[in-house]
mmCIF file of C-alpha atoms in Angstrom:
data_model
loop_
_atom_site.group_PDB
_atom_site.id
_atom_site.type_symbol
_atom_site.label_atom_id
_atom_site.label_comp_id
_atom_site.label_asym_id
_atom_site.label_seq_id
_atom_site.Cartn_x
_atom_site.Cartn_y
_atom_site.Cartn_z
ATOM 1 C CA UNK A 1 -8.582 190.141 168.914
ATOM 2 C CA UNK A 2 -4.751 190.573 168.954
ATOM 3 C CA UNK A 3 -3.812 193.871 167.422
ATOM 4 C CA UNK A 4 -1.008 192.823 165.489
ATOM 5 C CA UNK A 5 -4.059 190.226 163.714
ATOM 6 C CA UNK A 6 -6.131 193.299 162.747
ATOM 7 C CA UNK A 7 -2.890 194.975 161.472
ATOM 8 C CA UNK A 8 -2.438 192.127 159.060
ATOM 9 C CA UNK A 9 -5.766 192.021 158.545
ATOM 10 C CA UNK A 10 -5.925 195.785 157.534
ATOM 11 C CA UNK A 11 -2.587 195.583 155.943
ATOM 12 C CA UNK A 12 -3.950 192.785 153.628
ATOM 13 C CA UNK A 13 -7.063 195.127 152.462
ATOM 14 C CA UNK A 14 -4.867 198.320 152.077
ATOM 15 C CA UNK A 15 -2.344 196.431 149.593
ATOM 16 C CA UNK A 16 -5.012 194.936 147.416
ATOM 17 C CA UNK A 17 -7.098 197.447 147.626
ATOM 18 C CA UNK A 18 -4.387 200.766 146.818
ATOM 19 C CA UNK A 19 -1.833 198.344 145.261
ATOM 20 C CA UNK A 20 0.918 199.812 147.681
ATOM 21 C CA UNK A 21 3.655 197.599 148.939
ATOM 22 C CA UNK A 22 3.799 196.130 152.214
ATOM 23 C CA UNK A 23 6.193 198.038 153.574
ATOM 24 C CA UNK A 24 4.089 201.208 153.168
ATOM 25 C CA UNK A 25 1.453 200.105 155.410
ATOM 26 C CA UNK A 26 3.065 201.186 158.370
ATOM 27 C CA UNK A 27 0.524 202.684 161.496
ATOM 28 C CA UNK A 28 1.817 206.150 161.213
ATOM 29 C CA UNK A 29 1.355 206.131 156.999
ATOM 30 C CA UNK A 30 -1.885 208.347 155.866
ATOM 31 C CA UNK A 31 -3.967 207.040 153.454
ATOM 32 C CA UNK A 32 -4.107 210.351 151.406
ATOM 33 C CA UNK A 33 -0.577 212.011 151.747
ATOM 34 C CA UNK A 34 1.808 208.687 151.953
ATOM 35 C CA UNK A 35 -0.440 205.683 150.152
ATOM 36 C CA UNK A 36 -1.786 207.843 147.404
ATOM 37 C CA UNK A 37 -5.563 207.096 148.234
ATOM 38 C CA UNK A 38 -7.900 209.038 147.021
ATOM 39 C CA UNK A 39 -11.308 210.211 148.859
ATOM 40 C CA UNK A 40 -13.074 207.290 146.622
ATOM 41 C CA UNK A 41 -10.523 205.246 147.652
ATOM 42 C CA UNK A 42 -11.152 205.473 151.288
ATOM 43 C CA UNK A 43 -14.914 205.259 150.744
ATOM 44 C CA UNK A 44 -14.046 201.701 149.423
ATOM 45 C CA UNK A 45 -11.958 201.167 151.982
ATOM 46 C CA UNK A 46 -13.453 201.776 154.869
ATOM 47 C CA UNK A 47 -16.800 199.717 152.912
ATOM 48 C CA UNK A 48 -14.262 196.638 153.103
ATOM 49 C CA UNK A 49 -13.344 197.131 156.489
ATOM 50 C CA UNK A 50 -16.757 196.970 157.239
ATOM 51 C CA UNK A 51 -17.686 193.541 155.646
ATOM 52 C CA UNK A 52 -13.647 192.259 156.899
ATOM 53 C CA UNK A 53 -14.534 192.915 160.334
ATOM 54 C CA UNK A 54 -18.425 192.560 160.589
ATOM 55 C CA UNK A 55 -19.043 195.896 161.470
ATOM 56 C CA UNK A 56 -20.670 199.293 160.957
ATOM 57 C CA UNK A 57 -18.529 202.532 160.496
ATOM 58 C CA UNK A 58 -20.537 205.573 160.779
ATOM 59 C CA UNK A 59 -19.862 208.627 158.119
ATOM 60 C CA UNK A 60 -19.222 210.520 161.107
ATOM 61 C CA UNK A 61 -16.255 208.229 162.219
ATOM 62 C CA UNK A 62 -15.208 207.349 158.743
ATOM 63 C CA UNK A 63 -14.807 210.961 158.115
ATOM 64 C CA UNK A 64 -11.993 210.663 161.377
ATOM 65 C CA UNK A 65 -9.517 207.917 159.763
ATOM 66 C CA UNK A 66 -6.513 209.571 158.147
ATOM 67 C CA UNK A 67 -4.252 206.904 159.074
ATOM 68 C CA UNK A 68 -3.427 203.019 159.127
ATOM 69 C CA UNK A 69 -3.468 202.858 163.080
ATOM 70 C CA UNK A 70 -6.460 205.224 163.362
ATOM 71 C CA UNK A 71 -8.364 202.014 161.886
ATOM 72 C CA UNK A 72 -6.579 199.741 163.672
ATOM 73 C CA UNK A 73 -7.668 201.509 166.807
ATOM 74 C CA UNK A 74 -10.937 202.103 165.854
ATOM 75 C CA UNK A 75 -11.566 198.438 165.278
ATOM 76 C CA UNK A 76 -10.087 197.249 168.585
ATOM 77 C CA UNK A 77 -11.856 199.864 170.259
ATOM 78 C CA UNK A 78 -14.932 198.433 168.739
ATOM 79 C CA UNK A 79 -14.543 194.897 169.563
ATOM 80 C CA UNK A 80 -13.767 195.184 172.969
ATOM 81 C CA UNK B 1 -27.332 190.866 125.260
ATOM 82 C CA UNK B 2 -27.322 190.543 128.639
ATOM 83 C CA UNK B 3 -26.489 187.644 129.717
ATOM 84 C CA UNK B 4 -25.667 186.690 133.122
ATOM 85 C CA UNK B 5 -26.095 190.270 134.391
ATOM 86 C CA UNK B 6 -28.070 190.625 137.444
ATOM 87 C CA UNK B 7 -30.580 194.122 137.347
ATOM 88 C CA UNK B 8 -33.351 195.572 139.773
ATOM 89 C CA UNK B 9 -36.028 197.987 137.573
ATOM 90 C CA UNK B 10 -37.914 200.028 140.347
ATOM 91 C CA UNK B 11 -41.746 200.438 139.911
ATOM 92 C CA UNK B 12 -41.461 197.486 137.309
ATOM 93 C CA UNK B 13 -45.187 196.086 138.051
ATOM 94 C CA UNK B 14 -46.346 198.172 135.202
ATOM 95 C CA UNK B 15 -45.991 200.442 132.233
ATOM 96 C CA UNK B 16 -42.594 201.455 131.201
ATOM 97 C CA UNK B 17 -40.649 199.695 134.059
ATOM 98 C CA UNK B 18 -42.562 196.405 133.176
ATOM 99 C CA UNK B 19 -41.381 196.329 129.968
ATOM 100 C CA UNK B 20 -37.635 197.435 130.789
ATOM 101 C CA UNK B 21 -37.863 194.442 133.079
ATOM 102 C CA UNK B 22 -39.235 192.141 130.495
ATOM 103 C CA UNK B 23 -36.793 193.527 127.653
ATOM 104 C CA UNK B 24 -33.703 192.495 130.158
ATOM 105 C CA UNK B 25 -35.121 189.253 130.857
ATOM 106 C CA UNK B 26 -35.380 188.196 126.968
ATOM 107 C CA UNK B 27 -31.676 189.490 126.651
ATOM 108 C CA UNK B 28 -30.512 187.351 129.669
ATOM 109 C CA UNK B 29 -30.608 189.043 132.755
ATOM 110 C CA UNK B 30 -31.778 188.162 135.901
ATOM 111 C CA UNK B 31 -33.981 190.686 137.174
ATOM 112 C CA UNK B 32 -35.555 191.979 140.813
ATOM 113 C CA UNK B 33 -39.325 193.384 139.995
ATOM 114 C CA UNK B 34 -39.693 196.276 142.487
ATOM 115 C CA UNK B 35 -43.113 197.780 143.307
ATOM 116 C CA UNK B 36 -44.447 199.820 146.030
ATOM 117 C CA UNK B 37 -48.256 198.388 145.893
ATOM 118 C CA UNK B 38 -48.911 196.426 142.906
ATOM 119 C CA UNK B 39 -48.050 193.264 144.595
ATOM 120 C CA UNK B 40 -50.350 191.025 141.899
ATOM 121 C CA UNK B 41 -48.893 193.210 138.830
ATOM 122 C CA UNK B 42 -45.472 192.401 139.794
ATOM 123 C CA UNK B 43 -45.693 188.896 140.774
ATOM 124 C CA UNK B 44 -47.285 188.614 137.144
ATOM 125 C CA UNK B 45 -44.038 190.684 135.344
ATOM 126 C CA UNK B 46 -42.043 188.567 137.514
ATOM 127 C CA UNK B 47 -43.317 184.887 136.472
ATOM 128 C CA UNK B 48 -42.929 186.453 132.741
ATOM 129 C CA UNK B 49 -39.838 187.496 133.131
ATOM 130 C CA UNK B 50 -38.799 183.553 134.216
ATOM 131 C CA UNK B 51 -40.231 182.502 130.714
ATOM 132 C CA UNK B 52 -37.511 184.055 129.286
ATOM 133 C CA UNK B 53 -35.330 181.195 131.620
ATOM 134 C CA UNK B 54 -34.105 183.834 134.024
ATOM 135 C CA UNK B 55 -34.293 184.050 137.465
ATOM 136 C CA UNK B 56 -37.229 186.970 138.344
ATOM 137 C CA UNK B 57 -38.923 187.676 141.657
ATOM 138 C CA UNK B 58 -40.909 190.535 142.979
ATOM 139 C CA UNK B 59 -39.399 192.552 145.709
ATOM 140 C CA UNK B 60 -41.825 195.673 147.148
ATOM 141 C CA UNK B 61 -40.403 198.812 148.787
ATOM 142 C CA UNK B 62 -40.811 202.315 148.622
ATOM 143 C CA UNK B 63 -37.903 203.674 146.963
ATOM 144 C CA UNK B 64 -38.085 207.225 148.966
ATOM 145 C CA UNK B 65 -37.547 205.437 152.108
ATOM 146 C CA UNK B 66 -33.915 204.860 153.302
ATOM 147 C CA UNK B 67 -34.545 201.811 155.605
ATOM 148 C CA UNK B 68 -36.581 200.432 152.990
ATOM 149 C CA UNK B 69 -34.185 200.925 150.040
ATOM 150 C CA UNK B 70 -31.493 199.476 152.144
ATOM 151 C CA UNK B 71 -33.529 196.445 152.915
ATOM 152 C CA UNK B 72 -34.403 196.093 149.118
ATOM 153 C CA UNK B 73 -30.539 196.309 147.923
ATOM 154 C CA UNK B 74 -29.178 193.468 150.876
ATOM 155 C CA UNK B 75 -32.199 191.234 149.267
ATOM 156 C CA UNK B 76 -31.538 191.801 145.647
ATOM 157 C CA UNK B 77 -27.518 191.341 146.038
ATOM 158 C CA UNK B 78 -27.384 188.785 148.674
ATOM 159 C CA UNK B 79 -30.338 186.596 146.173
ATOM 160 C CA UNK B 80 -28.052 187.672 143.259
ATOM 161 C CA UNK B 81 -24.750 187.538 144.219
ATOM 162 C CA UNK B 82 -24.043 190.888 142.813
ATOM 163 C CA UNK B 83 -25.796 193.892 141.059
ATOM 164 C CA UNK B 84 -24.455 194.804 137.463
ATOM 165 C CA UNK B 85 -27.832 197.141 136.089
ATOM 166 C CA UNK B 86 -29.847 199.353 138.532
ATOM 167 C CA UNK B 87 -33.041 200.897 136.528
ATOM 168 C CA UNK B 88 -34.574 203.633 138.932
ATOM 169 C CA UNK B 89 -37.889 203.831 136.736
ATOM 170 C CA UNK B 90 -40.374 204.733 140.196
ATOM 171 C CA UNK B 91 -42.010 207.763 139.536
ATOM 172 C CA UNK B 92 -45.520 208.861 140.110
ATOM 173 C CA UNK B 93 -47.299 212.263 139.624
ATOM 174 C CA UNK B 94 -49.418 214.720 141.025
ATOM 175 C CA UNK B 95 -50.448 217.333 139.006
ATOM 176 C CA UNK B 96 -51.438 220.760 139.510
ATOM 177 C CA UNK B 97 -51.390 223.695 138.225
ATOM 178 C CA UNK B 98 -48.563 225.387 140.156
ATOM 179 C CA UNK B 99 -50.907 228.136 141.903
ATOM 180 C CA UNK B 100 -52.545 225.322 143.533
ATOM 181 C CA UNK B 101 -50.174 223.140 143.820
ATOM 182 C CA UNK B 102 -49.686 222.081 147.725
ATOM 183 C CA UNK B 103 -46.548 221.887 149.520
ATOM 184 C CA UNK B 104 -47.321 217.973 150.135
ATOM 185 C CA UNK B 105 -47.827 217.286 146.182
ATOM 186 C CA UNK B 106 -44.121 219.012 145.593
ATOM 187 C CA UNK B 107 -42.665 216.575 148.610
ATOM 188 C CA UNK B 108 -43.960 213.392 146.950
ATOM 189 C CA UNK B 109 -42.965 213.668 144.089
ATOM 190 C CA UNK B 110 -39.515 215.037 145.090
ATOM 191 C CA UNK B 111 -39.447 211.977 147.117
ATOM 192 C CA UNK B 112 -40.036 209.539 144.873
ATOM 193 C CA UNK B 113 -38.654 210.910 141.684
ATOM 194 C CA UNK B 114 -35.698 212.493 142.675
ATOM 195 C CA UNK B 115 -34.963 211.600 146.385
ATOM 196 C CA UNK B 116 -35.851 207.814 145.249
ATOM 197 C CA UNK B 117 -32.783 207.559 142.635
ATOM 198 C CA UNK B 118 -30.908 209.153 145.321
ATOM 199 C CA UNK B 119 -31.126 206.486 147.671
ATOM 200 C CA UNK B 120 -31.138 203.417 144.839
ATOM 201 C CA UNK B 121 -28.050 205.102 143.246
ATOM 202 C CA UNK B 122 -25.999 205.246 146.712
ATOM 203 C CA UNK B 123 -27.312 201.643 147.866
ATOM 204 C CA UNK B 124 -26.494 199.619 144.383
ATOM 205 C CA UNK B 125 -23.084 201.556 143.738
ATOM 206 C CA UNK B 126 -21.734 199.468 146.900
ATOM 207 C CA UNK B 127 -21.739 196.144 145.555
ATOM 208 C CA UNK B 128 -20.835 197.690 141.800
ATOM 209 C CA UNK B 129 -17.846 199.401 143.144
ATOM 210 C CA UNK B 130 -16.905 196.417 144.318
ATOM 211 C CA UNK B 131 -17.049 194.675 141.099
ATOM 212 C CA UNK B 132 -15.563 197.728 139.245
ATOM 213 C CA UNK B 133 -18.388 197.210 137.092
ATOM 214 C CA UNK B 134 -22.384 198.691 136.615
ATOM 215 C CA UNK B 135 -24.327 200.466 134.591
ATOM 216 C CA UNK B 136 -27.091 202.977 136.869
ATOM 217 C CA UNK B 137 -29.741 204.290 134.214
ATOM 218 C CA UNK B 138 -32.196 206.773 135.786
ATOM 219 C CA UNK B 139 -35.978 207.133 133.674
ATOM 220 C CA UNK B 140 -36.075 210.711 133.177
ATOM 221 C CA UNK B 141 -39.055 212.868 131.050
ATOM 222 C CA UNK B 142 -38.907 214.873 128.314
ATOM 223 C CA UNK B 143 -40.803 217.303 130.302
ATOM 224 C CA UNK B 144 -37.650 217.657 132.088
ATOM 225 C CA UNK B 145 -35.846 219.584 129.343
ATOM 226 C CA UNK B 146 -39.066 221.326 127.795
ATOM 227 C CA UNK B 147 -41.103 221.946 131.338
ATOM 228 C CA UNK B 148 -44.947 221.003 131.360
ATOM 229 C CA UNK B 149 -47.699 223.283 132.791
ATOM 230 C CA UNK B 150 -49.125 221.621 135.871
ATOM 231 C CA UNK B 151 -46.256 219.421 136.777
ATOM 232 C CA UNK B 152 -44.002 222.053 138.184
ATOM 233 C CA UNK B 153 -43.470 219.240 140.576
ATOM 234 C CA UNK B 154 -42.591 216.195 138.140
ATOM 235 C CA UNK B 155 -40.358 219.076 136.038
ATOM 236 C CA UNK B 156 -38.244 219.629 138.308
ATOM 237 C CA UNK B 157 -37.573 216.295 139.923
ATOM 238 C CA UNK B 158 -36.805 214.672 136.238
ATOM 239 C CA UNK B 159 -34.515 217.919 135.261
ATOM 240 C CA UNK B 160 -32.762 217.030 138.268
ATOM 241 C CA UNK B 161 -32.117 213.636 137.833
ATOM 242 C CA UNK B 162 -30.125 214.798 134.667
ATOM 243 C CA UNK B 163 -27.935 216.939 136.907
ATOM 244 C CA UNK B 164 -27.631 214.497 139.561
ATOM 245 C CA UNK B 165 -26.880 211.739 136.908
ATOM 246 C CA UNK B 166 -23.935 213.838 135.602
ATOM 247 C CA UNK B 167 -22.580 213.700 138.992
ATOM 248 C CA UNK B 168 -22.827 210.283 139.844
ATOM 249 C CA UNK B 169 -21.049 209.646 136.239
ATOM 250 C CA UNK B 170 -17.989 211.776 136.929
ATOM 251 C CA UNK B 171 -18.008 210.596 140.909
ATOM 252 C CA UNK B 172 -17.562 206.935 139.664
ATOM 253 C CA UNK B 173 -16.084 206.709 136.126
ATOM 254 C CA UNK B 174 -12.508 205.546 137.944
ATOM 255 C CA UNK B 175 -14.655 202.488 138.831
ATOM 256 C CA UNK B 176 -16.196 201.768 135.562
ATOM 257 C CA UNK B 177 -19.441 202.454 136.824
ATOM 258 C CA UNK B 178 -21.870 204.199 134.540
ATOM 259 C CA UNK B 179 -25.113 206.357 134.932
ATOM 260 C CA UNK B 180 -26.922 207.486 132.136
ATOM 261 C CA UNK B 181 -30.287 208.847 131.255
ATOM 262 C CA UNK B 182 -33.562 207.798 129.376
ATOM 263 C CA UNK B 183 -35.883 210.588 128.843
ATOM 264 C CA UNK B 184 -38.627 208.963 127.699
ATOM 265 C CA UNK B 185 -41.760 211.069 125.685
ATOM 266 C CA UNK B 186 -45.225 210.584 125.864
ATOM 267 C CA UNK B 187 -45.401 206.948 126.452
ATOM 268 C CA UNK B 188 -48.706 205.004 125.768
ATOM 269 C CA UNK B 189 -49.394 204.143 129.672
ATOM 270 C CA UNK B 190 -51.415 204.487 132.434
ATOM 271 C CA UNK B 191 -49.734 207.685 133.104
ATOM 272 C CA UNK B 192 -50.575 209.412 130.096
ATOM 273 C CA UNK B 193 -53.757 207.668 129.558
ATOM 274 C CA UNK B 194 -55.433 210.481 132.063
ATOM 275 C CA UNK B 195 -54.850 212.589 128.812
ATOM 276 C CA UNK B 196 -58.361 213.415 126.988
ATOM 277 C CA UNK B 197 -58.975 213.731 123.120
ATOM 278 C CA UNK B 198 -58.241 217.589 122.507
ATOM 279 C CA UNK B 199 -55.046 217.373 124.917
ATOM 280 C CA UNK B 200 -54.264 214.306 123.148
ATOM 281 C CA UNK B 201 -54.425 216.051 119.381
ATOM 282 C CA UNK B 202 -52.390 218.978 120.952
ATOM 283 C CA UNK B 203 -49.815 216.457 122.201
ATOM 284 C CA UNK B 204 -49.331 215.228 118.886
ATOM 285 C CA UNK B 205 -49.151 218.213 117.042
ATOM 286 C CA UNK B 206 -46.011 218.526 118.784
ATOM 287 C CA UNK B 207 -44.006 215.234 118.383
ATOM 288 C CA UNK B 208 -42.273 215.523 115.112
ATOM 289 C CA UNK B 209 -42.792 211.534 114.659
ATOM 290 C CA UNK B 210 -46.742 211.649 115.063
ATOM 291 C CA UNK B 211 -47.562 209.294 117.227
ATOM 292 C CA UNK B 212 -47.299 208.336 120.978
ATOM 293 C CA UNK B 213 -44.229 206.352 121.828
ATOM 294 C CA UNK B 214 -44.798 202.554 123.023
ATOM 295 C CA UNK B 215 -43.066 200.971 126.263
ATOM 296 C CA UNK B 216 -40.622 199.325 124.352
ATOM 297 C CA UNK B 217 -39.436 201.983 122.469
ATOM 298 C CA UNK B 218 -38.073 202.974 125.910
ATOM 299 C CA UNK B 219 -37.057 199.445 127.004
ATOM 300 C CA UNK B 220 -34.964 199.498 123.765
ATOM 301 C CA UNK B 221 -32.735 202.561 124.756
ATOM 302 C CA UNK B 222 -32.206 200.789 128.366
ATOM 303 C CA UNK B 223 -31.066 197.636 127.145
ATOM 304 C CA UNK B 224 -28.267 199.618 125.269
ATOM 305 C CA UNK B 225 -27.198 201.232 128.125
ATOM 306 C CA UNK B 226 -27.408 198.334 130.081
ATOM 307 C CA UNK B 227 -25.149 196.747 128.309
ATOM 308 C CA UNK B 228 -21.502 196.577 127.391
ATOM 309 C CA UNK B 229 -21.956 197.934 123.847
ATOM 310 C CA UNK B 230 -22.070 201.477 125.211
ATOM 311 C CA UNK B 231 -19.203 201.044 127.025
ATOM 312 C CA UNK B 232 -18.237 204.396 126.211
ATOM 313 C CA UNK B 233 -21.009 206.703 127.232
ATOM 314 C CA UNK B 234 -21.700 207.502 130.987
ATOM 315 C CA UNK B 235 -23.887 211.121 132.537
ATOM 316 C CA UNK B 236 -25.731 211.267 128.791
ATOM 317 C CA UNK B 237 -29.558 211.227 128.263
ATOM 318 C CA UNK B 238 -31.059 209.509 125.217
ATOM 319 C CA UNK B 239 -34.059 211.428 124.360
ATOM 320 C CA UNK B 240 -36.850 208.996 123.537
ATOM 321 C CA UNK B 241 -39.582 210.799 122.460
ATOM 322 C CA UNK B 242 -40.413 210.916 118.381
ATOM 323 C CA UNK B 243 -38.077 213.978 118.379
ATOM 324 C CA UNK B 244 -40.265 215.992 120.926
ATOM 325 C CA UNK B 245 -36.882 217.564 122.237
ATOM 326 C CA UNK B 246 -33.573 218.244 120.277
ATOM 327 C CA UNK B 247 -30.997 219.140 122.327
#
């Protein structure tokens, strides 16, 4: 999968899901300190990611995303 | 009413859990029968259940078992196309007195009674987070709040369902999801029909209304909290026990 697809892809889940803009959802932006997710909120997240790309995220590795391109990563890494 | 809302009772084949199942059926709710081995009992709740004109099948599992629970929750939401009402009612008992009470006794019925609404609670508030919507109401005892000699065991896995009802309340109020208790009395069931004639006048001495409770009684106070008319109440327990306990 192209990486700039799963960005969208993630981008897409991040607005709807935190109700940021666009623009926000940048790699480097943290889902706590810049997008104003709360730990709930990235339980939920990380469950959509999950059904969005068909796969499991452990707690272990959930616990490791603080930002938009540490998912992104993780899910390329993943379907490689 | 109930209408349209898709629930799962655990341990509905019989007794109190049977008739919370049948209770949500006649108010419009599809419902998954759980059991762990009464596969004829629940098949039987199940079909009576559909005479209400809902949809109703049996499901087994053991509810203290992770894989199992899992397994059970993918069924019951992927059949459903949602979960809105999760009734953790599976409980069982072994009493003892607590000198003789065996390590093994204490497990089982920590895994079933407490462990078991663990696991239910963190599989069904998937889908209902997703929905921003469900109502989780965990089958307590009043022997929770008052104790009961020879079920140190049972005691302490219903007081702490209250406690770990209170958290799952405040943990997922910001997505409408609500968990609330039943504490149900002395109940005429199979459970409590062990009881012999003097312990049985003792019991009664104590509950202020006189008389055992029935199945329904309890049924009654889940079907509230099932449904949107308590809107407004999440991490309480209704006491249902002919005013056995007052808080």
């Amino acid at each position: 999968m192209a990486e700039a697809e799963t960005m969208e892809r993630v981008k897409k889940i991040v607005v709807d899901r935190l109700g940021v803009d666009e623009s926000e959802v940048i790699g480097e932006a943290t889902f706590k300190d810049d997008l104003g997710a709360d730990s709930l909120d990235v339980v939920e997240l990380v469950m959509e990611l999950e059904d969005e790309f068909d796969m499991e995220i452990s707690d272990e590795e959930a616990e490791k995303i603080a930002t938009v391109a540490d998912v992104v990563n993780y899910i390329e890494a993943q379907s490689q | 009413m109930q209408e349209g809302k898709k629930a799962l009772v655990t341990g509905a084949s019989r007794g109190i859990g049977r008739a919370i199942a049948l209770h949500l059926a006649k108010n419009g709710a599809d419902v998954a029968v759980n059991y762990a081995g009464s596969e004829q009992k629940a098949s039987e709740t199940a079909k009576e259940c559909e005479s209400y004109g809902v949809n109703a099948f049996p499901i087994q599992a053991d509810v203290a078992d992770e894989e199992e629970v899992k397994a059970l929750f993918k069924t019951v939401v992927d059949s459903f196309g949602g979960l809105d009402v999760l009734v953790n009612n599976a409980g069982i008992t072994r009493d003892n007195l607590m000198m003789r009470m065996k390590a093994d006794e204490w497990d089982e019925v920590m895994d079933t009674n407490l462990k078991g609404v663990f696991l239910c609670s963190k599989a069904a508030v998937r889908p209902m987070m997703k929905q921003r919507a469900g109502s989780i109401i965990n089958i307590g005892s009043v022997t929770g709040s008052l104790g009961n000699p020879g079920q140190a065991n049972y005691t302490a896995a219903k007081a702490g369902v209250i406690g770990l009802t209170k958290t799952l309340a405040r943990e997922f109020s910001s997505r409408n999801i609500r968990v609330n208790v039943v504490a149900p009395g002395f109940i005429e069931t199979e459970m409590t029909d062990v009881l012999e004639g003097e312990q049985t006048e003792a019991l009664l001495s104590q509950i202020p209304l006189g008389e055992l409770g029935r199945p329904e009684d309890v049924a009654e106070a889940v079907g509230f909290l099932a449904d949107d008319k308590s809107r407004y109440m999440t991490g309480q327990t209704l006491h249902v026990d002919g005013g056995m306990y007052m808080p």
